[in-house]
Amino acid sequence: MIRTLLLLPLFLLIAQPCPAIREGTATAEVFIKRHKRSGDFGKLALWHEAAAECLTRISVPMNEIAHDYYKRHRYEKWAARAEKEAREIQRQYEYHRKRARIAWQTSETPEPVLDAERENIAKFIATWLPRYPDRFYEFGIYPTFFRKQRELAEQEGDYVKALQLEADAAAMCATQYEEIPIAYGLRNYEKHRKAYQAYASHLRNLAQQKPKTLPPAVNRGKQILHSLAIQSFSFQREADAILQIAKSDARIKAALADQNGVHAYPRFQGCAWIVSFSNHSRGIIAIAVISEKTAEVLDVF
């Protein structure tokens, strides 16, 4: 449950086309806004650079992996969509790099303070890198492409194709682990890559048998992650405590006054917590940034 709560609001933070592979950059915008408001142009520059790095390390490989698959299998409309997305990623990258250069020109932030913020940003990026492959079967290319293509294959009674599609999906998930967190140097994700590669191989072997019905193994993809990493109870308790701290802030109370159907989403960002409050009528109502170390509310938007 808490895992879902940590992820859902990220889609609410972004109002851009094809946002699913740019959530890290969008979340960096919260810190950009914070330091822009405080006038700390050194930290502002660093967070613009962080937003650009998220695009380079996450969005670009995600897009290229998908585009290569579409071209290889002749899904031309989907390939064109990925090409459009690549151009938008490049535009965003250039924007953040430009804003970083401008901010550096007026920065007076001491170097020790900048070094500490660089450490925070490294934790932030490391937190985001595995998030996309970790959610492969929940959001993005699997539900929007692979699952729909599989449904069409099943309707036609083509169970070999359905198995092949699921195998391709598992292989793509493995590639995402390979080219994002593992390429960055994060440890412990080799087991994830190997598990999805093995699952893809198993599905291809089943497809070669030309089954007349779909075997149960075809639906095991989303269960693999749960067998590799389980959200700890202590983390859930910490998220609940952070949520209560945010709700107790006078600024949050004022923002939520007279609002109905409010949902709250605490998300750990590697260096701080962000708690988003939203409802269906207004979308995001308020955002609280809370220190990881002191658990104090650092800012409210």
JSON list of N, CA and C in Angstrom, two decimals, residues 57 125-126 129-130 177-190:
[
{"chain": "A", "resi": 57, "resn": "ARG", "atom": "N", "xyz": [20.52, 10.44, -17.72]},
{"chain": "A", "resi": 57, "resn": "ARG", "atom": "CA", "xyz": [20.76, 9.12, -17.16]},
{"chain": "A", "resi": 57, "resn": "ARG", "atom": "C", "xyz": [19.52, 8.23, -17.14]},
{"chain": "A", "resi": 125, "resn": "ILE", "atom": "N", "xyz": [19.46, 11.34, -7.12]},
{"chain": "A", "resi": 125, "resn": "ILE", "atom": "CA", "xyz": [19.53, 10.65, -8.41]},
{"chain": "A", "resi": 125, "resn": "ILE", "atom": "C", "xyz": [19.60, 9.14, -8.23]},
{"chain": "A", "resi": 126, "resn": "ALA", "atom": "N", "xyz": [20.38, 8.70, -7.23]},
{"chain": "A", "resi": 126, "resn": "ALA", "atom": "CA", "xyz": [20.48, 7.26, -6.97]},
{"chain": "A", "resi": 126, "resn": "ALA", "atom": "C", "xyz": [19.14, 6.66, -6.57]},
{"chain": "A", "resi": 129, "resn": "LEU", "atom": "N", "xyz": [17.05, 6.38, -10.03]},
{"chain": "A", "resi": 129, "resn": "LEU", "atom": "CA", "xyz": [17.53, 5.52, -11.11]},
{"chain": "A", "resi": 129, "resn": "LEU", "atom": "C", "xyz": [16.82, 4.17, -11.20]},
{"chain": "A", "resi": 130, "resn": "PRO", "atom": "N", "xyz": [16.62, 3.44, -10.10]},
{"chain": "A", "resi": 130, "resn": "PRO", "atom": "CA", "xyz": [15.94, 2.14, -10.21]},
{"chain": "A", "resi": 130, "resn": "PRO", "atom": "C", "xyz": [14.43, 2.24, -10.22]},
{"chain": "A", "resi": 177, "resn": "TYR", "atom": "N", "xyz": [17.28, -2.15, -16.25]},
{"chain": "A", "resi": 177, "resn": "TYR", "atom": "CA", "xyz": [18.18, -2.28, -15.10]},
{"chain": "A", "resi": 177, "resn": "TYR", "atom": "C", "xyz": [19.64, -2.16, -15.54]},
{"chain": "A", "resi": 178, "resn": "GLU", "atom": "N", "xyz": [19.95, -2.77, -16.67]},
{"chain": "A", "resi": 178, "resn": "GLU", "atom": "CA", "xyz": [21.33, -2.76, -17.16]},
{"chain": "A", "resi": 178, "resn": "GLU", "atom": "C", "xyz": [21.79, -1.34, -17.52]},
{"chain": "A", "resi": 179, "resn": "GLU", "atom": "N", "xyz": [20.95, -0.60, -18.20]},
{"chain": "A", "resi": 179, "resn": "GLU", "atom": "CA", "xyz": [21.37, 0.67, -18.77]},
{"chain": "A", "resi": 179, "resn": "GLU", "atom": "C", "xyz": [21.09, 1.88, -17.88]},
{"chain": "A", "resi": 180, "resn": "ILE", "atom": "N", "xyz": [20.41, 1.67, -16.75]},
{"chain": "A", "resi": 180, "resn": "ILE", "atom": "CA", "xyz": [20.15, 2.82, -15.88]},
{"chain": "A", "resi": 180, "resn": "ILE", "atom": "C", "xyz": [20.84, 2.62, -14.52]},
{"chain": "A", "resi": 181, "resn": "PRO", "atom": "N", "xyz": [20.30, 1.87, -13.56]},
{"chain": "A", "resi": 181, "resn": "PRO", "atom": "CA", "xyz": [21.00, 1.80, -12.28]},
{"chain": "A", "resi": 181, "resn": "PRO", "atom": "C", "xyz": [22.34, 1.08, -12.34]},
{"chain": "A", "resi": 182, "resn": "ILE", "atom": "N", "xyz": [22.44, -0.01, -13.10]},
{"chain": "A", "resi": 182, "resn": "ILE", "atom": "CA", "xyz": [23.71, -0.73, -13.16]},
{"chain": "A", "resi": 182, "resn": "ILE", "atom": "C", "xyz": [24.77, 0.10, -13.88]},
{"chain": "A", "resi": 183, "resn": "ALA", "atom": "N", "xyz": [24.39, 0.76, -14.98]},
{"chain": "A", "resi": 183, "resn": "ALA", "atom": "CA", "xyz": [25.33, 1.61, -15.72]},
{"chain": "A", "resi": 183, "resn": "ALA", "atom": "C", "xyz": [25.84, 2.76, -14.86]},
{"chain": "A", "resi": 184, "resn": "TYR", "atom": "N", "xyz": [25.03, 3.23, -13.93]},
{"chain": "A", "resi": 184, "resn": "TYR", "atom": "CA", "xyz": [25.41, 4.32, -13.03]},
{"chain": "A", "resi": 184, "resn": "TYR", "atom": "C", "xyz": [26.35, 3.83, -11.93]},
{"chain": "A", "resi": 185, "resn": "GLY", "atom": "N", "xyz": [26.38, 2.54, -11.70]},
{"chain": "A", "resi": 185, "resn": "GLY", "atom": "CA", "xyz": [27.25, 1.98, -10.68]},
{"chain": "A", "resi": 185, "resn": "GLY", "atom": "C", "xyz": [26.54, 1.56, -9.40]},
{"chain": "A", "resi": 186, "resn": "LEU", "atom": "N", "xyz": [25.21, 1.55, -9.42]},
{"chain": "A", "resi": 186, "resn": "LEU", "atom": "CA", "xyz": [24.48, 1.11, -8.23]},
{"chain": "A", "resi": 186, "resn": "LEU", "atom": "C", "xyz": [24.62, -0.40, -8.07]},
{"chain": "A", "resi": 187, "resn": "ARG", "atom": "N", "xyz": [24.82, -0.83, -6.85]},
{"chain": "A", "resi": 187, "resn": "ARG", "atom": "CA", "xyz": [24.99, -2.26, -6.59]},
{"chain": "A", "resi": 187, "resn": "ARG", "atom": "C", "xyz": [23.65, -2.95, -6.36]},
{"chain": "A", "resi": 188, "resn": "ASN", "atom": "N", "xyz": [23.70, -4.27, -6.39]},
{"chain": "A", "resi": 188, "resn": "ASN", "atom": "CA", "xyz": [22.57, -5.13, -6.03]},
{"chain": "A", "resi": 188, "resn": "ASN", "atom": "C", "xyz": [21.47, -5.19, -7.08]},
{"chain": "A", "resi": 189, "resn": "TYR", "atom": "N", "xyz": [21.68, -4.62, -8.26]},
{"chain": "A", "resi": 189, "resn": "TYR", "atom": "CA", "xyz": [20.64, -4.70, -9.29]},
{"chain": "A", "resi": 189, "resn": "TYR", "atom": "C", "xyz": [20.96, -5.74, -10.35]},
{"chain": "A", "resi": 190, "resn": "GLU", "atom": "N", "xyz": [22.15, -6.36, -10.26]},
{"chain": "A", "resi": 190, "resn": "GLU", "atom": "CA", "xyz": [22.45, -7.45, -11.19]},
{"chain": "A", "resi": 190, "resn": "GLU", "atom": "C", "xyz": [21.47, -8.60, -11.03]}
]
